[in-house]
Coordinates of C-alpha atoms and ligand atoms in Angstrom, one line a residue:
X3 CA 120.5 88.9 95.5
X4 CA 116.9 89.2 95.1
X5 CA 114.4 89.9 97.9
X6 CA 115.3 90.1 102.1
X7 CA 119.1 89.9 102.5
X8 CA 119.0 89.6 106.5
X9 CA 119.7 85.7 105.9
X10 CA 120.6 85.6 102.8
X11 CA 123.8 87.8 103.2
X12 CA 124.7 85.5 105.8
X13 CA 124.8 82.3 103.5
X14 CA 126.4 84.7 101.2
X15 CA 129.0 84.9 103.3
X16 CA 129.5 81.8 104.7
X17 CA 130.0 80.0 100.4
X18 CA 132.6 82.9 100.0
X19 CA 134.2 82.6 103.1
X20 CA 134.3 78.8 102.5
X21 CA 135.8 79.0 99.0
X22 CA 138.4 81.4 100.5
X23 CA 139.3 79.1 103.3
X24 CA 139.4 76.4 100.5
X25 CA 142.1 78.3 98.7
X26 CA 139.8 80.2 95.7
X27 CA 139.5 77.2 93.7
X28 CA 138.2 77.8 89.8
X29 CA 138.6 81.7 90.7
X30 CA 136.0 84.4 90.5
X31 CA 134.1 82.1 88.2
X32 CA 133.2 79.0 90.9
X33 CA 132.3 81.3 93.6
X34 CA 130.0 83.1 91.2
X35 CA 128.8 79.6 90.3
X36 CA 128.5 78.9 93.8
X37 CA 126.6 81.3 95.1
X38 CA 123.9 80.9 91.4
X39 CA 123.5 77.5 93.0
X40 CA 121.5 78.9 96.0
X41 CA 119.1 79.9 93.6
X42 CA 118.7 83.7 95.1
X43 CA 121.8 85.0 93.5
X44 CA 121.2 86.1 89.8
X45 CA 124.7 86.5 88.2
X46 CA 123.5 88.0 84.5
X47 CA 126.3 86.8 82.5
X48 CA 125.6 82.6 83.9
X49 CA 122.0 83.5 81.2
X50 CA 121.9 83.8 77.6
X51 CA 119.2 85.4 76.2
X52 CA 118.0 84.5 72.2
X53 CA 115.7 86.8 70.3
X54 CA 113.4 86.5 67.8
X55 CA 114.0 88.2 64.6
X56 CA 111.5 91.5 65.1
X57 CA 113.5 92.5 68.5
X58 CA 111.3 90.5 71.2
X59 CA 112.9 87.9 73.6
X60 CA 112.7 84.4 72.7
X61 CA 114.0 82.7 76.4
X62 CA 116.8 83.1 78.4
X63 CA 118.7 80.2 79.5
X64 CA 121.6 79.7 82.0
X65 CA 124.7 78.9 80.2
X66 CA 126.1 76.1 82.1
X67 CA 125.1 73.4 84.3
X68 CA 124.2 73.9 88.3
X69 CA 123.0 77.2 87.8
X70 CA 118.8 77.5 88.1
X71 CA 116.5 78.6 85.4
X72 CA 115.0 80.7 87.6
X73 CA 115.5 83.3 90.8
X74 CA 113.8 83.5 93.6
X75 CA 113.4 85.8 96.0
X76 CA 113.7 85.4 99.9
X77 CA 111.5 86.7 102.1
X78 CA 112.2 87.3 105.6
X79 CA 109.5 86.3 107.8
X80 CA 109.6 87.3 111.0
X81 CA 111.1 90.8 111.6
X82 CA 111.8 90.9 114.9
X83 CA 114.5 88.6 115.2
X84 CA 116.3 91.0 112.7
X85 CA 116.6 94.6 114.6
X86 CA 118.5 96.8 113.1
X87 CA 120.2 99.1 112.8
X88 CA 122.1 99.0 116.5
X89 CA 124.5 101.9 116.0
X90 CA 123.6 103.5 112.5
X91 CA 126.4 106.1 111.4
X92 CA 125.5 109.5 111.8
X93 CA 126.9 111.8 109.2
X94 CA 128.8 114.8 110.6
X95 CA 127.0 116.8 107.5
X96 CA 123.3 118.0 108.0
X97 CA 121.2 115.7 105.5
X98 CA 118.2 115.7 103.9
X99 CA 116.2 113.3 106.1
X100 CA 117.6 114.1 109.6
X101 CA 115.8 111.4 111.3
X102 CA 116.1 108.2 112.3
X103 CA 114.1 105.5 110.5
X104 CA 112.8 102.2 111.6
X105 CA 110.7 100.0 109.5
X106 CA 107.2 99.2 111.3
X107 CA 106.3 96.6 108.6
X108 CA 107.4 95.4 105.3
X109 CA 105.0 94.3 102.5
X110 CA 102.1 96.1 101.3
X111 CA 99.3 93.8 99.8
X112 CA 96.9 97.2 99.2
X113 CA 97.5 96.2 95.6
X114 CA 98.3 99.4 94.0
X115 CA 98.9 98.6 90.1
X116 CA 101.5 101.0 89.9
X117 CA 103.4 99.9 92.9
X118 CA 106.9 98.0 92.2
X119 CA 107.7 97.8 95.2
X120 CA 104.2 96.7 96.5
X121 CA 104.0 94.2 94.4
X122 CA 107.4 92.4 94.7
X123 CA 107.9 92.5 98.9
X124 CA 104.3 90.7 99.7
X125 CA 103.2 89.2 101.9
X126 CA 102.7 91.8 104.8
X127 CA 104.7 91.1 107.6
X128 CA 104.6 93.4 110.8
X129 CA 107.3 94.4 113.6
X130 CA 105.8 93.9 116.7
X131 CA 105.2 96.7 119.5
X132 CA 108.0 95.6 121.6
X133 CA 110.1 95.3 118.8
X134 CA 109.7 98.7 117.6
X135 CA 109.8 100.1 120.8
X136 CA 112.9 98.8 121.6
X137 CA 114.2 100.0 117.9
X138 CA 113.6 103.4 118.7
X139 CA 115.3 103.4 122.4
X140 CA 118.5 101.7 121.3
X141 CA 118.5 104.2 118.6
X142 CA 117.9 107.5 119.9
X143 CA 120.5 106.5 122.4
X144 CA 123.0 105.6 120.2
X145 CA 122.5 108.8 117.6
X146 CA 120.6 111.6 119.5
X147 CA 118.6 112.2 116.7
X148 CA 115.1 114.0 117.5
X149 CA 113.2 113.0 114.9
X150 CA 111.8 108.8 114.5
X151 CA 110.6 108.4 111.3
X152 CA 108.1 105.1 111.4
X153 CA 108.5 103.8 107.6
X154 CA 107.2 101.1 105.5
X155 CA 105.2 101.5 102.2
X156 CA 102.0 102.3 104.2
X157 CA 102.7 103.0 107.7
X158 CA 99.6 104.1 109.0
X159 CA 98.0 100.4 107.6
X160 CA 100.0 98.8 110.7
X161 CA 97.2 97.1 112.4
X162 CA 98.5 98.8 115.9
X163 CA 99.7 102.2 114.6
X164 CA 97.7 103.6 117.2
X165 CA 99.4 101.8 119.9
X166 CA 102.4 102.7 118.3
X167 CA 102.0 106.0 118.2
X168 CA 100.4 106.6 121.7
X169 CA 103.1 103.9 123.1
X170 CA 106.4 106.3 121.8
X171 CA 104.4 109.5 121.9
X172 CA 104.1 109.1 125.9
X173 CA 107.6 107.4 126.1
X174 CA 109.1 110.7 124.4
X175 CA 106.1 113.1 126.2
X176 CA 108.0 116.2 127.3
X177 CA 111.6 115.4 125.2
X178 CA 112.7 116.7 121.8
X179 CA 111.5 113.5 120.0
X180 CA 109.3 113.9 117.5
X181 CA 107.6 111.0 115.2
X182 CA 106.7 111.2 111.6
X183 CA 105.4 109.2 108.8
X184 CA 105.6 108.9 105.4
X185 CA 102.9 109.9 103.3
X186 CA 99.6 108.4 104.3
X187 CA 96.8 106.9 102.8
X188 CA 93.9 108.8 103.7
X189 CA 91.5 106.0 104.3
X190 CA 94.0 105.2 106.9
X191 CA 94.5 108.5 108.3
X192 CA 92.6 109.8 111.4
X193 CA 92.8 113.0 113.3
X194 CA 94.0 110.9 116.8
X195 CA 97.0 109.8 114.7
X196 CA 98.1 112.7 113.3
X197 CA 98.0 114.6 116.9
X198 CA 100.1 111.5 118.8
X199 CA 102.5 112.2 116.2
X200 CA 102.7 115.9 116.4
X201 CA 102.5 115.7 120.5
X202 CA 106.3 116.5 120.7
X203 CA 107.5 118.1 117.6
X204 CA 106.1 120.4 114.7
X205 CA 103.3 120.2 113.0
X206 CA 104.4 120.2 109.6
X207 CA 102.2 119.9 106.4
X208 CA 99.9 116.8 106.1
X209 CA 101.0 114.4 102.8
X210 CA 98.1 112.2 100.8
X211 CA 98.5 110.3 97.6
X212 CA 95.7 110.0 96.1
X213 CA 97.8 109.2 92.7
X214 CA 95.3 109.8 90.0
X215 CA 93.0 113.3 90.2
X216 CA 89.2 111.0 88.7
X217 CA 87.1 108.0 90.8
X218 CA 87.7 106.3 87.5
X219 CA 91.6 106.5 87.2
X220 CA 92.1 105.7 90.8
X221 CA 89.9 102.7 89.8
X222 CA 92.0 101.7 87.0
X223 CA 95.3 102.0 89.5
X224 CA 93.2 100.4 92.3
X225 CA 93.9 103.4 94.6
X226 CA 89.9 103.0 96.3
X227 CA 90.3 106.6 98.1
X228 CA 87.2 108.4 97.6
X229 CA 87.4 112.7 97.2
X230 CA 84.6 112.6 99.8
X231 CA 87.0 110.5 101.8
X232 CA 89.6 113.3 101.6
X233 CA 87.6 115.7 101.7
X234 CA 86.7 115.0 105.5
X235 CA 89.7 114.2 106.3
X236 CA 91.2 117.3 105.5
X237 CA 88.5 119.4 106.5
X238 CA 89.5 117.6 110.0
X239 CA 93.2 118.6 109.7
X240 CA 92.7 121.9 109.0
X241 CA 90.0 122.1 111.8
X242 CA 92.5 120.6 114.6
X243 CA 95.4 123.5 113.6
X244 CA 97.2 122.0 109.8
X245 CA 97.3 124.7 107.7
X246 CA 98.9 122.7 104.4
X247 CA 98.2 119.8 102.7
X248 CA 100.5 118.2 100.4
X249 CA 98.8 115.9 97.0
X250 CA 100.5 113.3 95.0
X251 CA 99.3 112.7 91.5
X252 CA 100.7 111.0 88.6
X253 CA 100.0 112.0 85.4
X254 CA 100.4 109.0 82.0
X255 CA 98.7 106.3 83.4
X256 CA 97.2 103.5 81.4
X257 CA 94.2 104.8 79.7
X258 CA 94.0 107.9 81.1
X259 CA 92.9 110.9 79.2
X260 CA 92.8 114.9 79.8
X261 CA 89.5 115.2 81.7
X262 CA 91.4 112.5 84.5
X263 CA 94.5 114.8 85.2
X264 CA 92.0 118.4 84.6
X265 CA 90.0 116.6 88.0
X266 CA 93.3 116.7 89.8
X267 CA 92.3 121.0 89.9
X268 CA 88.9 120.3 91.2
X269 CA 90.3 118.3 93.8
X270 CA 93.3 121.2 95.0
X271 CA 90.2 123.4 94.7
X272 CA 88.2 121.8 97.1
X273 CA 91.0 121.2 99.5
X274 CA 91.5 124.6 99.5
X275 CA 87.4 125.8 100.1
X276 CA 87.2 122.7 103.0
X277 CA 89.8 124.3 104.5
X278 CA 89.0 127.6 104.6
X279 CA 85.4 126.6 105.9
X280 CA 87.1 124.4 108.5
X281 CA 89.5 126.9 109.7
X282 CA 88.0 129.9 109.3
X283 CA 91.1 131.4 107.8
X284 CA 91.9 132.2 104.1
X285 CA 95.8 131.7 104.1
X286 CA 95.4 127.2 104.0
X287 CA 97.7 126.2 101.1
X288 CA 97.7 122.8 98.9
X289 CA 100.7 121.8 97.3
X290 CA 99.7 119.5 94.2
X291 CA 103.0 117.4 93.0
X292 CA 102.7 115.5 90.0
X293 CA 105.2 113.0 88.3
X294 CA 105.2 111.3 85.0
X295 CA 104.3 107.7 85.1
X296 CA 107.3 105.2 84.4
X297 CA 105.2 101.4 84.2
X298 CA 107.4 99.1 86.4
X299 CA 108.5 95.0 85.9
X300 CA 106.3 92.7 88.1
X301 CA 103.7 95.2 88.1
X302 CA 99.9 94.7 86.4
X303 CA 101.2 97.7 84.0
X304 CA 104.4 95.7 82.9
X305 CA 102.3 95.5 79.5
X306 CA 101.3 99.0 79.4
X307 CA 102.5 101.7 76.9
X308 CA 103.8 104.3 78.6
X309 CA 102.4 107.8 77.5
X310 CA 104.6 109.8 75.3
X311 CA 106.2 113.2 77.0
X312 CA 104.8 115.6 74.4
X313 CA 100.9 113.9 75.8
X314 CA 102.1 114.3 79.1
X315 CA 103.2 118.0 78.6
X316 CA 100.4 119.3 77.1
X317 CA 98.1 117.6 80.2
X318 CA 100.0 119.5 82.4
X319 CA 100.2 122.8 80.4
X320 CA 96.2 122.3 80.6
X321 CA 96.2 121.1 84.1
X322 CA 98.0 124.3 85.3
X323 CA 95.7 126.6 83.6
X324 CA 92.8 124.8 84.9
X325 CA 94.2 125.5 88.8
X326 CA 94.8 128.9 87.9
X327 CA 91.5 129.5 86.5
X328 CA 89.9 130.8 89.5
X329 CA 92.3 133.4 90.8
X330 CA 90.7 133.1 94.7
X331 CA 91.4 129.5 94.7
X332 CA 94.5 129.2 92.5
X333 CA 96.7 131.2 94.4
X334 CA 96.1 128.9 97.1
X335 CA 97.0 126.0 95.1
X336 CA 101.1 125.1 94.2
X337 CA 102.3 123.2 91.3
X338 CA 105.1 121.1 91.2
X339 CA 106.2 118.8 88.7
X340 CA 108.6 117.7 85.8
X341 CA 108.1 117.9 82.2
X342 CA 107.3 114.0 80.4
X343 CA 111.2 113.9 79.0
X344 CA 113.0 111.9 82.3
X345 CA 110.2 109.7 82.6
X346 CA 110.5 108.6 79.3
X347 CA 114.1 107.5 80.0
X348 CA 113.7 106.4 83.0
X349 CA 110.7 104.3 81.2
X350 CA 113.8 102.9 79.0
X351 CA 115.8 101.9 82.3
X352 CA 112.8 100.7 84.1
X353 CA 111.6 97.9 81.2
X354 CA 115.0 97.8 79.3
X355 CA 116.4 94.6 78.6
X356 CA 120.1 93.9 78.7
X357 CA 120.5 95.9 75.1
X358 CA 120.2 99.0 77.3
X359 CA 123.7 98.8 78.8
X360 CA 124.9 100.1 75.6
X361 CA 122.8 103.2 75.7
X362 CA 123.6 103.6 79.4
X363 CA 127.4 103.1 78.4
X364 CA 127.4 105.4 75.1
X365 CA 125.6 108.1 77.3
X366 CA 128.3 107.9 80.1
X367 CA 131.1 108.2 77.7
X368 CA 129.3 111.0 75.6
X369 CA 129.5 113.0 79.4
X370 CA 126.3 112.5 81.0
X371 CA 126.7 112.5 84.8
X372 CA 124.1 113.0 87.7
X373 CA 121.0 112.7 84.9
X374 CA 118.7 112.4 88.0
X375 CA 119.2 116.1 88.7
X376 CA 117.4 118.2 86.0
X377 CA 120.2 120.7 85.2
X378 CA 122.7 117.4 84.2
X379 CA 119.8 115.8 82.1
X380 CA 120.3 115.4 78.6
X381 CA 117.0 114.2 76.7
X382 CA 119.0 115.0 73.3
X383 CA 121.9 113.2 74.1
X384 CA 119.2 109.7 75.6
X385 CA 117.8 109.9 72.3
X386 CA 120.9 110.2 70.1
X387 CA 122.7 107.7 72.0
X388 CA 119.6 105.4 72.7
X389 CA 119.0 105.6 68.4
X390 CA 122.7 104.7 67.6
X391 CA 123.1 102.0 70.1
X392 CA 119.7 100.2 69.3
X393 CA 119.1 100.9 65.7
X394 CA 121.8 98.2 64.3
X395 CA 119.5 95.8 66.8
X396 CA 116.8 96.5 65.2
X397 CA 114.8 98.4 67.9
X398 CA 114.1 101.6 69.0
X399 CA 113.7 104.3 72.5
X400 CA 110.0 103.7 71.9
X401 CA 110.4 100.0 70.9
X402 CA 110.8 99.8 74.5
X403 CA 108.9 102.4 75.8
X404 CA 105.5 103.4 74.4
X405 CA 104.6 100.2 73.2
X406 CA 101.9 98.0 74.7
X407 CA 102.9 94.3 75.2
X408 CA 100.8 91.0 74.3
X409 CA 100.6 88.4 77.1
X410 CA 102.5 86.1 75.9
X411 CA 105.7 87.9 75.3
X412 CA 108.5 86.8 77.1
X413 CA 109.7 89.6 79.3
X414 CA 113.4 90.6 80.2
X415 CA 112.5 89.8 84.1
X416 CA 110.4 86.4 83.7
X417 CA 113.1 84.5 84.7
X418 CA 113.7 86.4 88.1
X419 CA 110.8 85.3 90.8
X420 CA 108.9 87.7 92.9
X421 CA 106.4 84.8 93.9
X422 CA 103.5 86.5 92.0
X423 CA 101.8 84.9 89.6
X424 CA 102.3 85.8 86.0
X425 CA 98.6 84.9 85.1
X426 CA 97.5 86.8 87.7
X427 CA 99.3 89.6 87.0
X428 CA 98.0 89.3 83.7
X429 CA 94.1 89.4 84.9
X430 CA 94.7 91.9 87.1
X431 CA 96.0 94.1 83.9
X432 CA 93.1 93.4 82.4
X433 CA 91.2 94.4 85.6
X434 CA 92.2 97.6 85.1
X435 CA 91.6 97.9 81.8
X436 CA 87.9 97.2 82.8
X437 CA 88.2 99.3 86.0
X438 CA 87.4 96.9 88.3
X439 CA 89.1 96.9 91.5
X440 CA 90.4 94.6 93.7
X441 CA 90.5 94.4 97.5
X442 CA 93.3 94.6 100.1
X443 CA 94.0 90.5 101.2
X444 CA 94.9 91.2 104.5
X445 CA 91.5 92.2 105.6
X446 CA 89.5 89.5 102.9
X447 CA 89.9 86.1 101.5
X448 CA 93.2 85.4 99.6
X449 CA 92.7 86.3 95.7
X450 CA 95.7 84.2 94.8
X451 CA 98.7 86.4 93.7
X452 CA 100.5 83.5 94.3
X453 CA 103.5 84.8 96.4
X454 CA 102.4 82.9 99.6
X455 CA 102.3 79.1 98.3
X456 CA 105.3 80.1 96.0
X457 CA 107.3 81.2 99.1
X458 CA 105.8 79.3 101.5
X459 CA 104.9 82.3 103.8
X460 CA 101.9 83.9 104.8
X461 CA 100.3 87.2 105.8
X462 CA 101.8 88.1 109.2
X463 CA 99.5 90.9 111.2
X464 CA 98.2 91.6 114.3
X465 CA 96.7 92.9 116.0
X466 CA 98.2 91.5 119.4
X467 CA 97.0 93.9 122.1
X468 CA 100.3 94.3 123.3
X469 CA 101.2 97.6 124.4
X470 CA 104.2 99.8 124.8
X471 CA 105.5 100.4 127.9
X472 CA 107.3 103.6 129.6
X473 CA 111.0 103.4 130.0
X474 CA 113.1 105.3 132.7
X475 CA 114.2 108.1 132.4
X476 CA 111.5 109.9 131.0
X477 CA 109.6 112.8 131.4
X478 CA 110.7 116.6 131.4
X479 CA 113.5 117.5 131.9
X480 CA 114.8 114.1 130.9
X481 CA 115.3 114.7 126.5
X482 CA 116.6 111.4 125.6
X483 CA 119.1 112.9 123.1
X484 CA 122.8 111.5 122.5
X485 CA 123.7 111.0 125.9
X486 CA 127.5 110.3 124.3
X487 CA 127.2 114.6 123.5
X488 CA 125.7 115.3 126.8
X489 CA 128.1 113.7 129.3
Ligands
SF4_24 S1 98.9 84.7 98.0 FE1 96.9 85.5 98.7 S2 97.3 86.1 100.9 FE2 99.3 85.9 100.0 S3 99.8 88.0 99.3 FE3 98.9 86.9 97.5 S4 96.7 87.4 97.6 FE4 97.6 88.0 99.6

C-alpha cells in the first residue's frame, strides 16, 4: 500500500473482510484483485514488465483487466483526527530509543534532492497544538516513559515549535520529562529552542546536517545552510552550556569532487575554534559522521551515477588526514563513518528493478544474514552473487548502480505515483547539475512539483496562535511517570 495507511488500512480491511464474509470466492487471487482495484494497493506479480534488448525497461503493464496502470499514493490530510498511538507497547527490554515519539508534522517540502522520503510524503501537513498536547498526556500516562521525542523530517520547521516546546516544557516543568528532537536544521535552530527542550532533562550533544562539507555541494543538494549560519549558531550553543556538536555529511554526491568533502575539515575546524572562543574552554568536541550516498527512486538524483566505493574511500582516507592535520584542532574533531562498499549495494537495492530478487535470493541461500551490521556484510559474496544472477540477463552490479540515466528511460518505479511530477523532477536534476537552488513552497509561491493538483491536497500549516494549556497535576513533586507502576 503506498502512501498514509490511517484510511487506507481501513478499506483494506473492510474488501478482505467482505470477501471473507462472502465465502473467499476466486481465492487468494480475487482478494488480491480486489484490493489492486482501489488503485493504492500495488500487488507486483498483477504487472509484467518487457525489456528492451540492452537491459533497460521497455513498460510494465498489468496483466489482466480491473487492475490500474498506475498506483497512487494516499495522503492523509488532516492529522489530528488520526492520534495515535493510545497505548503503544512498551518493551520489557531497555531499547535503543527509550522515548516516546509523536509525529509533530508529516511532509517536508524543504526540497532536499537527496531526500526520499521528502520528496514522496509532500505536501506538509501539521498536528495541531492541542493535538500534540494531548498525544503526549495520553502517552506518558499510558507508558511512563521520560523522554517525548517530537519527530517528523524537520521538526524544528513546525510553524509553532516554539509554542510547542514552551507549551510541554511548562506542562512537564519540575517532572522527569524530557523533550528531544531529531537532528535540526540549523537555519531553524535557535538558542530559545534548544533551552525549552533541555528545561527538564539533559543537555545532550547538539545534532546539524549540513549534508555536504562546500556552499557549492549544498547548492547542488539544495541544502541552503550557510557555514556562517552554523557558525553562529554553534558559537551560541557552546556559549549557553553545549559542549558537543554532532555533523552529518555525505560523501558521493552528484558531481562532487575531493576539494567538496576536504571542506567538510575546515568546517569541524571551525566548530571546534567557535567553540572554544565562545566557551572559553578547550575540551568542546565535534563529532563529524559521514555516510556514502545511495541516489534514491522519486528523487531529482534517480538519474544520477552513484560514485564508486574505491572514489569514495580514498575521499575519506584524504578527508581524515585533512582533520588530523592540525594536531590542536584534530584531536577535537571525531570521525565516523563507513567505507563506500554497503552503499554500493545498498545502491543496487535502492534502484534495482525486479531482476534484483535473484541476487537478494542467491545471497540469502549462499548464508548472508543481518548484512546491515558490518561484521555480517559480505561485499565478496554481493558481487559474486549479483555477477552470476545478472550476467545471463545481460546486465551487471554497476549496470544498475554507477550509471547515469537519460530522461527518457523508463524507470522500475514509474508506474507507482508519488504525485510528483516526472518532468519536474527531471528539471530539478538538472537544477542541480547547474547549482541552482530552489526554495522551500511553504513559505513562497508554489513551483509545481505536482503532488498537490495530483492528490488533490494542499499545504496545511499554521500558524494558529493557539496555545498549550497546563494540565492538573503538575508541578513538583507531581512526575507524571506510569502512574500503573506507581500505585
Ligand atoms: S504542488 Fe506546489 S505547493 Fe504542493 S508540494 Fe508541490 S510545490 Fe509545494
Amino acid at each position: 500500500m503506498l502512501g498514509d495507511g490511517e484510511e487506507a488500512v481501513l478499506e483494506i480491511t473492510e474488501i478482505v473482510r467482505t470477501w471473507k464474509a462472502e465465502g473467499r470466492p476466486g481465492g487468494r487471487d480475487e482478494v488480491l484483485t480486489r484490493l489492486a482495484e482501489t488503485g493504492g494497493v500495488y500487488i507486483p506479480r498483477f504487472y509484467d514488465v518487457e525489456y528492451l534488448p540492452d537491459g533497460r525497461i521497455q513498460r510494465v503493464v498489468p496483466n489482466r483487466d480491473r487492475v490500474p496502470y498506475r498506483v497512487f499514493k494516499r495522503t492523509t490530510m488532516d492529522l489530528d483526527a488520526w492520534p495515535y498511538p493510545k497505548q503503544p507497547l512498551v518493551p520489557l527490554a531497555e531499547s535503543v530509543h527509550e522515548r516516546m515519539s509523536v509525529e509533530i508534522f508529516r511532509g517536508c517540502t524543504r526540497g532536499c534532492r537527496f531526500c526520499q522520503a521528502g520528496m514522496i510524503t509532500r505536501p506538509v501537513r501539521e498536528r495541531s497544538i492541542e493535538g500534540i498536547g494531548a498525544m503526549v498526556q495520553k502517552g506518558l500516562e499510558a507508558t511512563g516513559f521520560e523522554e517525548v521525542g517530537l519527530l517528523s523530517l524537520s521538526s524544528a520547521d513546525h510553524s509553532e515549535i516554539a509554542e510547542i516546546t514552551k507549551g510541554l516544557a511548562d506542562r512537564y516543568e519540575g517532572t522527569n520529562t524530557g523533550l528531544s528532537l531529531p537532528s535540526t536544521r540549523v537555519d531553524a535552530f535557535n538558542i530559545d529552542l534548544a533551552n525549552e527542550l533541555s528545561r527538564n532533562g539533559r543537555r545532550s550533544g547538539l545534532t546539524f546536517a549540513p549534508e555536504g562539507g562546500s556552499e557549492r555541494m549544498r547548492r547542488v543538494i539544495n541544502k541552503m545552510v550557510s557555514e556562517e549560519d552554523l557558525i553562529r549558531t554553534v558559537s551560541a550553543a557552546f556559549s549557553n552550556g553545549w559542549r558537543q556538536v554532532k555533523l552529518y555529511f555525505m560523501c558521493g554526491l552528484p558531481t562532487e569532487e575531493d576539494e567538496d568533502v576536504l571542506q567538510i575539515a575546515e568546517m569541524a575546524k571551525n566548530v571546534i575554534r567557535a567553540g572554544r572562543q565562545a566557551s572559553g574552554r578547550n575540551d568542546v568536541r565535534c563529532t563529524i559522521s559521514i555516510g556514502g550516498f545511495v541516489p534514491k527512486p522519486h528523487t531529482p538524483f534517480q538519474w544520477a551515477a552513484q560514485c564508486d566505493p574505491d572514489t569514495v574511500d580514498d575521499r575519506l582516507r584524504k578527508l581524515r588526514e585533512a582533520v588530523n592535520s592540525d594536531r590542536s584542532l584534530g584531536r577535537n574533531i571525531g570521525m565516523r563513518y563507513h567505507d563506500g562498499k554497503p552503499s554500493l549495494i545498498e545502491g543496487l537495492l535502492s534502484r534495482g528493478d525486479r531482476r534484483i530478487g535473484k541476487v537478494i535470493e542467491a545471497v540469502w541461500r549462499d548464508g548472508g544474514r543481518f548484512d546491515g551490521w558490518s561484521e555480517h556484510f559480505s561485499y565478496d559474496r554481493w558481487t559474486a552473487k549479483a555477477a552470476e544472477a545478472l550476467e545471463p540477463l545481460g546486465v551487471d552490479l554497476a549496470w544498475f548502480t554507477t550509471r547515469e540515466r537519460e530522461e527518457l528511460e523508463v524507470l522500475p518505479w514509474d508506474h507507482l505515483d508519488s504525485g510528483l511530477d516526472k518532468e519536474w523532477l527531471w528539471a530539478d536534476w538538472q537544477d542541480a547539475l547547474d547549482e541552482r537552488e530552489q526554495d522551500d513552497c511553504r513559505w513562497t509561491p508554489c513551483f509545481d512539483c505536482g503532488v498537490c493538483p495530483a492528490m488533490g491536497t494542499d499545504i496545511e500549516v499554521g500558524p494558529t496562535g493557539r496555545k498549550l494549556l497546563p494540565i492538573s497535576p503538575v508541578g513538583v513533586g507531581s512526575p507524571v511517570k506510569n502512574p500503573a507502576l506507581s500505585q
